[in-house]
Coordinates of C-alpha atoms and ligand atoms in Angstrom, one line a residue:
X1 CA 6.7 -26.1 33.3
X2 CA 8.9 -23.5 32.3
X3 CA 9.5 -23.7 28.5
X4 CA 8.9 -26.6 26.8
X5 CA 8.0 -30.2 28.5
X6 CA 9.6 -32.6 26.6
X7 CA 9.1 -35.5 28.5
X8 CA 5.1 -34.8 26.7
X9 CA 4.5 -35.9 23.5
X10 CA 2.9 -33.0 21.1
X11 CA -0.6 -34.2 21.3
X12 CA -0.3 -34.3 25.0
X13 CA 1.0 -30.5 25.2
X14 CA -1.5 -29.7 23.0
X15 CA -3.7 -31.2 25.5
X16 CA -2.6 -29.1 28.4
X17 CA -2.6 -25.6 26.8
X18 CA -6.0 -25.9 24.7
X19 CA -7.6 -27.0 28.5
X20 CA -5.7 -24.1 30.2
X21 CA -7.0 -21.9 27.4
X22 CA -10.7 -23.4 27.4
X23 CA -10.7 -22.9 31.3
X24 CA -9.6 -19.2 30.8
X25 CA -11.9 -18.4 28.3
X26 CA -15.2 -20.4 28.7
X27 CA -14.9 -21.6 32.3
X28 CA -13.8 -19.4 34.9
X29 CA -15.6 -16.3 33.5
X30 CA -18.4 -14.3 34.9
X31 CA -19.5 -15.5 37.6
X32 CA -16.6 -17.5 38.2
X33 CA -14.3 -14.8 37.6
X34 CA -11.0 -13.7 39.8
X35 CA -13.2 -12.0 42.6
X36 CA -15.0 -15.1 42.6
X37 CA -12.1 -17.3 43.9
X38 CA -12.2 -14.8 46.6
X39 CA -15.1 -15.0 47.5
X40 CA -14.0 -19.0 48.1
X41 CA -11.2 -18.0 50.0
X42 CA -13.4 -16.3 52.3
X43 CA -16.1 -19.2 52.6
X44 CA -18.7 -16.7 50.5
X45 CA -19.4 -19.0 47.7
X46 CA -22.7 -20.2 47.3
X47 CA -24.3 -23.7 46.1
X48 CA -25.1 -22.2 43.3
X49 CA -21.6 -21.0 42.2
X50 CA -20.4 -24.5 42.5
X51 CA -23.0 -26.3 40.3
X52 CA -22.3 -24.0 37.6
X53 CA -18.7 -24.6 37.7
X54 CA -19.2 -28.4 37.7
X55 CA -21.8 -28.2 34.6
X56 CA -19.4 -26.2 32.9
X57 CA -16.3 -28.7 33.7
X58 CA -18.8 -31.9 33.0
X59 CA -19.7 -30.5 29.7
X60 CA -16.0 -29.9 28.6
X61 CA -15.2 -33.6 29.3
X62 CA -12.9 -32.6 32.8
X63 CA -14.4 -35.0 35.0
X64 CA -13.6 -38.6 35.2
X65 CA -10.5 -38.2 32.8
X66 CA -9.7 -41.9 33.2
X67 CA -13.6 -43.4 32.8
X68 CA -14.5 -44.5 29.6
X69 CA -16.6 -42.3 27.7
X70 CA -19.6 -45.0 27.9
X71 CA -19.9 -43.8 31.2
X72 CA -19.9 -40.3 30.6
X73 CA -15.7 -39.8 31.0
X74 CA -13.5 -38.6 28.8
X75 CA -12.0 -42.0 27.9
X76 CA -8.3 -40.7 27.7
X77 CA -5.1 -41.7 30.4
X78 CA -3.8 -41.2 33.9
X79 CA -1.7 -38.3 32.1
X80 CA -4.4 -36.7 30.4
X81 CA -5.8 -36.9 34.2
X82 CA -2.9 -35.5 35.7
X83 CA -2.7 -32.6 33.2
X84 CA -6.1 -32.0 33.9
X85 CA -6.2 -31.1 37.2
X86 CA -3.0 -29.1 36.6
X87 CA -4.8 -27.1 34.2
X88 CA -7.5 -26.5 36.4
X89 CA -5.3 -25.6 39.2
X90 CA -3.2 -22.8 36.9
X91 CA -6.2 -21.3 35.9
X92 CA -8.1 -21.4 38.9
X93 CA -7.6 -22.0 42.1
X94 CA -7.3 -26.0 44.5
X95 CA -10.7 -26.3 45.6
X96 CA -11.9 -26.2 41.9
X97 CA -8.9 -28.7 40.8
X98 CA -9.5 -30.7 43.9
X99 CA -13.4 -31.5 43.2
X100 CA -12.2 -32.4 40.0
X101 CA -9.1 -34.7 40.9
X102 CA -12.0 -36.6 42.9
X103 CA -13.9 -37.1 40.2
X104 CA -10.8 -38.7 38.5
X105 CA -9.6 -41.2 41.6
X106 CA -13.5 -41.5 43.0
X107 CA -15.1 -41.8 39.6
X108 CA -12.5 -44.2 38.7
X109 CA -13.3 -46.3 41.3
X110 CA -17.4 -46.1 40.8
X111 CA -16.8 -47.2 37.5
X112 CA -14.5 -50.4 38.0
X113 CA -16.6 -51.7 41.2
X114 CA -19.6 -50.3 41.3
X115 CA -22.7 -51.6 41.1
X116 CA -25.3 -50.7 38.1
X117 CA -27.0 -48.5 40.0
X118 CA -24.2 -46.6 41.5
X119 CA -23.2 -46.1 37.8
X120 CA -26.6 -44.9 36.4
X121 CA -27.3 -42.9 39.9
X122 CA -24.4 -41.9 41.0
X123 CA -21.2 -42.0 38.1
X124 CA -23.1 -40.5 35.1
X125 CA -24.5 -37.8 36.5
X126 CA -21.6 -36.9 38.7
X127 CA -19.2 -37.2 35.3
X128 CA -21.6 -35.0 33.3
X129 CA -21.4 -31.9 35.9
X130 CA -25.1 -32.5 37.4
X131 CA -24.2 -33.9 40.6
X132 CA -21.6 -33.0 43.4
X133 CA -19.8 -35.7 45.4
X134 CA -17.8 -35.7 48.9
X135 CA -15.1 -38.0 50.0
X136 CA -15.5 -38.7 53.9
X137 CA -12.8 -40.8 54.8
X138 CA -11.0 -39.2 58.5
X139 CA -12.5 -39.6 61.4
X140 CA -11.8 -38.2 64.5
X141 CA -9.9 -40.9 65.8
X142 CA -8.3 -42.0 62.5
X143 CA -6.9 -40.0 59.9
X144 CA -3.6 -41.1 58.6
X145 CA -4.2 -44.3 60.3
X146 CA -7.0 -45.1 58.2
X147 CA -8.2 -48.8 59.0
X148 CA -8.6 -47.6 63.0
X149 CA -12.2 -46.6 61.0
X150 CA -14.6 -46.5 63.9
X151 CA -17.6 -45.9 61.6
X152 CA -19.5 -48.8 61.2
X153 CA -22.4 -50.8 59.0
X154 CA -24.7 -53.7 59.8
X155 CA -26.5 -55.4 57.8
X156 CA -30.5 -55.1 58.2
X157 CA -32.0 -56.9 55.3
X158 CA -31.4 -55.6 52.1
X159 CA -30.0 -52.8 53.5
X160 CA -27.3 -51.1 55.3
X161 CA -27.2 -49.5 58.6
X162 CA -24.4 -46.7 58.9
X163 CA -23.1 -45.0 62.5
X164 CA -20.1 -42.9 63.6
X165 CA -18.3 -39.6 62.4
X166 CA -16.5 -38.1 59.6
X167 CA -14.3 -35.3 59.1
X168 CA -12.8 -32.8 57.4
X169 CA -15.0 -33.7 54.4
X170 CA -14.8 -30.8 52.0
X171 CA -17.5 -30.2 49.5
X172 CA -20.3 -32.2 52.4
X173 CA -22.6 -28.7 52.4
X174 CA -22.9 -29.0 48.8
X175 CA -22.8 -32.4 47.8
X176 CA -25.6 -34.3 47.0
X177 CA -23.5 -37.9 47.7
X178 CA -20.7 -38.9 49.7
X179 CA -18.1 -41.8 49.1
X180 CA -17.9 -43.3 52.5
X181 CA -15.9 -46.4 53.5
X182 CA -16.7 -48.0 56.9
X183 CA -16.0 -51.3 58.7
X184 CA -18.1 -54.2 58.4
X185 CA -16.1 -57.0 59.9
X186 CA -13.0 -57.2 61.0
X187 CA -10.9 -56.3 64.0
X188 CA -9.9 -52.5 64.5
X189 CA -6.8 -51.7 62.2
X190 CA -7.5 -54.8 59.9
X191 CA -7.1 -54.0 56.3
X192 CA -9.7 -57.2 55.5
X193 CA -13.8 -56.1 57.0
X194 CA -14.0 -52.3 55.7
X195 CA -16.1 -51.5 52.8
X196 CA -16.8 -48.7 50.5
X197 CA -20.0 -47.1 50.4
X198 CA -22.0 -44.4 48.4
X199 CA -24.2 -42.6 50.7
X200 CA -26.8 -40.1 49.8
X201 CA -26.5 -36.4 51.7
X202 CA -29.9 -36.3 52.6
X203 CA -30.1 -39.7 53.9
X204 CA -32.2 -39.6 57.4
X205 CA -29.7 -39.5 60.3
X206 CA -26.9 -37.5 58.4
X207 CA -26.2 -34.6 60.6
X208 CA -23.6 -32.1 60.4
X209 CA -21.4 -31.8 64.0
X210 CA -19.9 -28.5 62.6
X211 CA -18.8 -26.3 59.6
X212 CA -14.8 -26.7 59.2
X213 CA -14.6 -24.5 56.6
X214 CA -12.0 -22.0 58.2
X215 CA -9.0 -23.6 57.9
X216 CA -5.6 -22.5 56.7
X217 CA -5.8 -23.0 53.1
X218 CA -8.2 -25.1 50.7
X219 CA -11.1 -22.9 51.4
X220 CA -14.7 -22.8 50.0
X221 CA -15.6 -26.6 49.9
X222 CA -17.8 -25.8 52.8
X223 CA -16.2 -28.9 54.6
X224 CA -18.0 -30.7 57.5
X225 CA -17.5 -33.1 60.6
X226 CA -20.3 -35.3 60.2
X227 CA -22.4 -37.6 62.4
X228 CA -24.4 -41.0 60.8
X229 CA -26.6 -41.9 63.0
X230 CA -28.0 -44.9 62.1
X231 CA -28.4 -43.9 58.0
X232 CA -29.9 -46.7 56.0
X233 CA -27.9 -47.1 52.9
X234 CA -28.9 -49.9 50.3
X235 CA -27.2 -52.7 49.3
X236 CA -26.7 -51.4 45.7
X237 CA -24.9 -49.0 47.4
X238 CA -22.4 -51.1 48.5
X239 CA -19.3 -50.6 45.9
X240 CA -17.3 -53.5 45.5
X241 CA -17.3 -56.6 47.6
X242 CA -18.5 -56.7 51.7
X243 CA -15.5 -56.2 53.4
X244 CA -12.9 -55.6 50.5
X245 CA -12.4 -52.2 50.2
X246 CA -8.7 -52.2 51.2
X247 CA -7.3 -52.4 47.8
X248 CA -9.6 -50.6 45.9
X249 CA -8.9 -47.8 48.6
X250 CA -5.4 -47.9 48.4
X251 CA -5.7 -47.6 44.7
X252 CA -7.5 -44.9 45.1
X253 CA -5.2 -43.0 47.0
X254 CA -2.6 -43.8 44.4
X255 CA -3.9 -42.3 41.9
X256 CA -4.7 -39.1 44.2
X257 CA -0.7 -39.0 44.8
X258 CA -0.5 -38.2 41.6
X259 CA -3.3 -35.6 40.8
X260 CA -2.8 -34.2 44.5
X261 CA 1.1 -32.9 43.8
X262 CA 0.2 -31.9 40.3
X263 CA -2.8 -29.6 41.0
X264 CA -0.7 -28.3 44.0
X265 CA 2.3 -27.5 41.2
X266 CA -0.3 -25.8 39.0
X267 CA -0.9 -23.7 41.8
X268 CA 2.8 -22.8 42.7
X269 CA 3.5 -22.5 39.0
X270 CA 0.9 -19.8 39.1
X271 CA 2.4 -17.9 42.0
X272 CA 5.9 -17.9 40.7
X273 CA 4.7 -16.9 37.4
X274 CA 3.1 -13.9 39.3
X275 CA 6.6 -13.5 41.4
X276 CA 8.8 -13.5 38.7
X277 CA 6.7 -10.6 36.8
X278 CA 6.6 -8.7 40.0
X279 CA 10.4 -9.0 40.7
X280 CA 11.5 -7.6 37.1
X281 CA 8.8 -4.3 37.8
X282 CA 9.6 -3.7 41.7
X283 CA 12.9 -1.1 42.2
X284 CA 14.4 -1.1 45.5
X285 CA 17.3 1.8 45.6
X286 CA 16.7 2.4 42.2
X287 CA 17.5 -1.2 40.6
X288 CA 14.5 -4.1 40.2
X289 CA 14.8 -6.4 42.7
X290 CA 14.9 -9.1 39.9
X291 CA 18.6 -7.7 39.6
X292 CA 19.8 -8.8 43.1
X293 CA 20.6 -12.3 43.0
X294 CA 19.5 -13.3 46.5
X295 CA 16.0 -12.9 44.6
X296 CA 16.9 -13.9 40.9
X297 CA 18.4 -17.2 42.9
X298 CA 15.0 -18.1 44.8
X299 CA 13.3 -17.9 41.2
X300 CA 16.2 -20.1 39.7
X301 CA 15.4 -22.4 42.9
X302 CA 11.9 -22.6 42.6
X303 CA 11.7 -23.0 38.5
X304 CA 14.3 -25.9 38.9
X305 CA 12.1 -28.4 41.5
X306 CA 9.1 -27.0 39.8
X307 CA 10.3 -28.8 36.4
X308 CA 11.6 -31.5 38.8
X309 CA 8.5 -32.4 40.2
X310 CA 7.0 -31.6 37.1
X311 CA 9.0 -34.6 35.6
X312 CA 8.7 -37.1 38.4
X313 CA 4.9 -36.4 38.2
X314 CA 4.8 -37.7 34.8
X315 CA 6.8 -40.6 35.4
X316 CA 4.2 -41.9 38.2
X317 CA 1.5 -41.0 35.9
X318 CA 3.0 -43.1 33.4
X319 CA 3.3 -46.4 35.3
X320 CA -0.6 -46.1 35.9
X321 CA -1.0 -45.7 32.2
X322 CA 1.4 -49.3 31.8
X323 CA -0.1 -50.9 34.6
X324 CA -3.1 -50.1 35.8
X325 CA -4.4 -47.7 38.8
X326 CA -2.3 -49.9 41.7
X327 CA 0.7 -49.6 39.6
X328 CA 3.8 -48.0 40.8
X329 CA 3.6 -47.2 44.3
X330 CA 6.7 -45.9 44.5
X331 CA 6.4 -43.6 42.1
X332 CA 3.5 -42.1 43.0
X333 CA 4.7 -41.9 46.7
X334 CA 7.7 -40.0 45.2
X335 CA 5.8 -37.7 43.6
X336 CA 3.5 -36.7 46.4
X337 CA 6.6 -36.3 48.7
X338 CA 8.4 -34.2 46.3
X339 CA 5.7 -32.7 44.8
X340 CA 3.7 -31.5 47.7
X341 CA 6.8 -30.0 48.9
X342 CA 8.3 -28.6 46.2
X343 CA 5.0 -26.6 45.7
X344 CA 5.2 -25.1 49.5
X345 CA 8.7 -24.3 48.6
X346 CA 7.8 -22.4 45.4
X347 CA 5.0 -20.5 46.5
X348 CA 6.7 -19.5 50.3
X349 CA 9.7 -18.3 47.9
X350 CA 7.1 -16.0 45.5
X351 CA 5.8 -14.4 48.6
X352 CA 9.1 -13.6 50.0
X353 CA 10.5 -11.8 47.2
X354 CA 7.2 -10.0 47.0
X355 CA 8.0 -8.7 50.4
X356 CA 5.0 -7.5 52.1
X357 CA 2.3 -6.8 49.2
X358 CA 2.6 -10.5 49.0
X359 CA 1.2 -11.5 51.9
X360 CA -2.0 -9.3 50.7
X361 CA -4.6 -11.0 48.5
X362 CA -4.0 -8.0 45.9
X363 CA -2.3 -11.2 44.6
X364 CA -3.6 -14.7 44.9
X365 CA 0.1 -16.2 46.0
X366 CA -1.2 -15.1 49.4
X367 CA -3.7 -18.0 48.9
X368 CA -1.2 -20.6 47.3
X369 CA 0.8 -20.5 49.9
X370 CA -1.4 -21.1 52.8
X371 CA -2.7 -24.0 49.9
X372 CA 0.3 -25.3 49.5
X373 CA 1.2 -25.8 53.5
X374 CA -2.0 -27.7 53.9
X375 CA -1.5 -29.6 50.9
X376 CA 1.8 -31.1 52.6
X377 CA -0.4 -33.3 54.9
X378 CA -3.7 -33.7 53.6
X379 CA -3.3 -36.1 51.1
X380 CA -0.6 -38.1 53.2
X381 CA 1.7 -36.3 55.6
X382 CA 5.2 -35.9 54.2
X383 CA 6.5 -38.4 57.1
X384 CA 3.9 -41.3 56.4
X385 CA 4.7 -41.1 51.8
X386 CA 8.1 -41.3 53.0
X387 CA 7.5 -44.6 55.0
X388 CA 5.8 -45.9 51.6
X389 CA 9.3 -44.5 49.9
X390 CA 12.1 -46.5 52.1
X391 CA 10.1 -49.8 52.2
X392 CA 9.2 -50.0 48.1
X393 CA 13.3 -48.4 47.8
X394 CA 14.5 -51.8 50.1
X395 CA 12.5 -53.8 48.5
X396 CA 13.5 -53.1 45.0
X397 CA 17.3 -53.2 45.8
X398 CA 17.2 -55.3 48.0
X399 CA 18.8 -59.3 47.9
X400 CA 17.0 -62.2 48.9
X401 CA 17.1 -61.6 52.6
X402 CA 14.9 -58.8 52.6
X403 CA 11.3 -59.5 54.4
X404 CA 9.5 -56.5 54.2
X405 CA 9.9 -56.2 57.5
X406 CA 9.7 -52.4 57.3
X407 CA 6.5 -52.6 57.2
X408 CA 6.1 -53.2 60.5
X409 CA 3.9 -53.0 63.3
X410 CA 5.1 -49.2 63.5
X411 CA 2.9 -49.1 60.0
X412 CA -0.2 -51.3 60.5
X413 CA -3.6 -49.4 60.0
X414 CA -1.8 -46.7 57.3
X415 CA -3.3 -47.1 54.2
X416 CA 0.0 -47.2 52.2
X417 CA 1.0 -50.5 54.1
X418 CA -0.6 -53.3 52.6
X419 CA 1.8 -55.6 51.2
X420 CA 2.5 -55.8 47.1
X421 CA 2.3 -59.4 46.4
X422 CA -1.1 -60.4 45.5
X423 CA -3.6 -57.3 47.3
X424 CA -3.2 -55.4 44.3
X425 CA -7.3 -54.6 43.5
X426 CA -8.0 -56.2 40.0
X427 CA -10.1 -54.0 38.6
X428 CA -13.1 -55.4 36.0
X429 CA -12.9 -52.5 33.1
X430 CA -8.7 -51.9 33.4
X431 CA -9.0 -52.7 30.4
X432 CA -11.3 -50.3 28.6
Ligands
FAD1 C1 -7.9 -28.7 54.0 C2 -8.2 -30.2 54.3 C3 -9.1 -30.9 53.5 C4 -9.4 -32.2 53.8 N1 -10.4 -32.8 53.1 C5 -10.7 -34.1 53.4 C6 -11.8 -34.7 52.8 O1 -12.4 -34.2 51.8 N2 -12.1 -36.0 53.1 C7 -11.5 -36.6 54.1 O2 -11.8 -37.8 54.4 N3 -10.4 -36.0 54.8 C8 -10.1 -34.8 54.5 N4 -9.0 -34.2 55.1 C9 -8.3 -34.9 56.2 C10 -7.0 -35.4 55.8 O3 -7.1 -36.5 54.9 C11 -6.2 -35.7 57.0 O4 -5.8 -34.5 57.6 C12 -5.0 -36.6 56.7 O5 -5.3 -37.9 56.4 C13 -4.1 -36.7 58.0 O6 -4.8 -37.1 59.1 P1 -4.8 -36.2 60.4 O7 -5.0 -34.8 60.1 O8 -5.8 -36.9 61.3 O9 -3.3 -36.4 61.0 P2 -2.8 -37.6 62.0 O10 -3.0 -38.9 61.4 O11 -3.3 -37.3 63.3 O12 -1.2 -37.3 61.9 C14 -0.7 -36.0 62.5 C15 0.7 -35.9 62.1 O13 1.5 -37.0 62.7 C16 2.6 -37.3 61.8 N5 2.4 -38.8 61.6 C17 1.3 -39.5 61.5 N6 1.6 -40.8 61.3 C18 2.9 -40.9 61.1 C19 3.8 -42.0 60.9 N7 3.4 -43.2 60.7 N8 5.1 -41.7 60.8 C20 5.6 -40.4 61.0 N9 4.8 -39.4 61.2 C21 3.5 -39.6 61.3 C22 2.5 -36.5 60.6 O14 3.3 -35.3 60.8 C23 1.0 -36.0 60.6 O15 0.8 -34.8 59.9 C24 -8.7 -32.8 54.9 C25 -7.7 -32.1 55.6 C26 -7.5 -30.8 55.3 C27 -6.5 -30.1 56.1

């Protein structure tokens, strides 16, 4: 934010800058300096590069914000989380601040349904830096429209039996787990019959269909389309109940609204911050650019909805802090809508006034803004948050004949869809 956040309490600024200055100073150093996060950019980073970030992170209490410190979180709010990941964002780049949002929405939801041994095997060690997860949720056939899953389990004694594709799943070269939800029952596009699985990465039968790694933006998770082919996964493996992973899902994804928009505004704060310096330095006939108001104006535009956004982010954050990690919908659908696009406006705008030196990577706004384009689908296309946005707005102004009607058939199979009265996922330790 520029200046000073008011809408943060002391302690919670406090929290923010001593984690942007930790980052700066213990973190992102040496090997996991500025020509580092080039080397991501370019899909150069290696394995080992990405361990020793996440031990560094684990061991500074930056994964699983919102798990209680018994299992190896930090034991602190959905705030604190979204500060987080903004820090990490600022001071590095979205891939980092994106493997750390999952732990965060992911590890959150490990903790509240899963089973002892996903906790011990999977949570801790994950939470303390040691072990890297993936989230493989698109398919080829379904990726907004979620619950048209094709993957499937069957039960085979005590075990699971896992086939079909994922993709698009960032981090799969590297990680040594995957949280994988598949149908189990059901009929396609049901929201009842899918559940949520942990799945080792060098379970028998996981294959890789190819590297996706090349993408616009959001590079260096060495992402993968991925073939199960017949994987055996255990029961204790199964998170939550058979066939109830809707809600838990859908809580999920809430909570990554909120992370999502305010990683991607650490980011665009970052390249105006860059911008704006540039501007005041550049002279064009004799006069810095900063000085012509068609380029002072774009920074007044782009400080304005980042403080905005900024704002709106912490409300949604907030109402997860009141009520729990379902908890206001709307707000976090706001926030990914505005936030996600706010960002691409912000960093588009620093590379314009840079003129041409900002499309190089002598600067990383290069990088933000093909991050910042991506980041306007990938965690829920603009269109679908803002089909989540008119029905909650209806509903809550709306009089007695309202049916929810608007969500519709047009909807069914999006995972923003399912209705509010009693889905909501209740989870066991909301209350720790
Ligand atoms: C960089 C990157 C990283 C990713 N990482 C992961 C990952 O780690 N794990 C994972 O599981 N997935 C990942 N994804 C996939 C991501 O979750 C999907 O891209 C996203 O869910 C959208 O699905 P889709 O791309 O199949 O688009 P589709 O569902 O095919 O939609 C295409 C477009 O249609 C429009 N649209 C769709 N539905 C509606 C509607 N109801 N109303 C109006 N318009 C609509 C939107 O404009 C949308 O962008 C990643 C994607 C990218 C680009």
């Amino acid at each position: 934010m520029i200046g000073v956040d008011t809408s943060l309490t002391e302690t919670e600024r406090k929290y923010l800058e001593s984690t942007v200055a930790m980052l700066q100073e213990e973190v992102l150093v040496d090997e996991l300096d500025e020509r580092h996060l080039r080397d991501l950019d370019r899909n150069e980073e290696t394995s080992e590069d990405w361990r020793t970030f996440m031990r560094r992170v684990g061991d500074r209490d930056l994964l699983g914000v919102p798990v209680p410190r018994a299992y190896d979180g930090a034991g602190l709010g959905f705030l604190e989380t979204a500060l987080t990941v903004q820090a990490v964002a600022y001071a590095g780049c979205i891939m980092q601040a994106c493997q750390v949002s999952m732990s965060q929405h992911g590890g959150r939801t490990l903790y509240s349904y899963g089973t002892d041994h996903v906790k011990e095997t999977y949570l801790r060690p994950w939470l303390r830096g040691e072990k890297i997860a993936a989230q493989a949720f698109t398919e080829p056939g379904s990726g907004t429209d979620l619950a048209h899953m094709q993957t499937k389990a069957e039960r085979n004694g005590d075990e699971w039996v896992v086939t079909g594709e994922k993709r698009f799943v960032d981090f799969a070269g590297y990680a040594d787990f995957m949280l994988v939800p598949v149908r189990t029952g059901g009929e396609d596009g049901d929201h009842e019959g899918i559940s949520y699985f942990v799945v080792d990465a060098d379970a028998d039968g996981l294959e890789t269909i190819e590297q996706q790694s090349s993408w616009h933006g959001y590079r260096g998770s060495d992402a993968r389309w991925l073939r199960f082919d017949d994987v055996a996964v255990p029961e204790t493996n199964l998170v939550g109940e058979e066939g109830a992973a809707w809600p838990m899902i859908t809580d999920e994804l809430n909570l990554e609204h909120i992370t999502m928009a305010r990683y991607c505004l650490g980011s665009s704060e970052q390249a105006l911050e860059i911008a704006a310096n540039y501007t005041l330095h550049r002279d064009v006939d004799e006069r810095s650019i900063s000085r012509y108001q068609a380029v002072s104006h774009q920074i007044a535009e782009s400080a304005t909805k980042l403080d905005a956004a900024y704002l709106l982010n912490t409300r949604a954050a907030r109402c997860l802090d009141e009520g729990g990690m379902g908890a206001g919908r709307l707000e976090s659908a706001m926030t990914s809508y505005f936030g996600n696009e706010a960002a691409f406006d912000i960093a588009d705008a620093s590379m314009q006034v840079m003129g041409a030196i900002g499309t190089t990577d002598k600067y990383p706004v290069e990088r933000i803004q093909r991050d910042m384009r991506t980041g306007r689908f990938l965690g829920g296309a603009t269109e679908v948050i803002k089909n989540i946005i008119q029905h909650d707005v209806y509903e809550r102004i709306a009089d007695d004949e309202f049916d929810g009607e608007l969500v519709g058939a047009e909807y069914e199979g999006l995972p923003w869809t399912t209705e509010l009265d009693g889905t909501k996922a209740v989870a066991p330790g909301d209350d720790d």
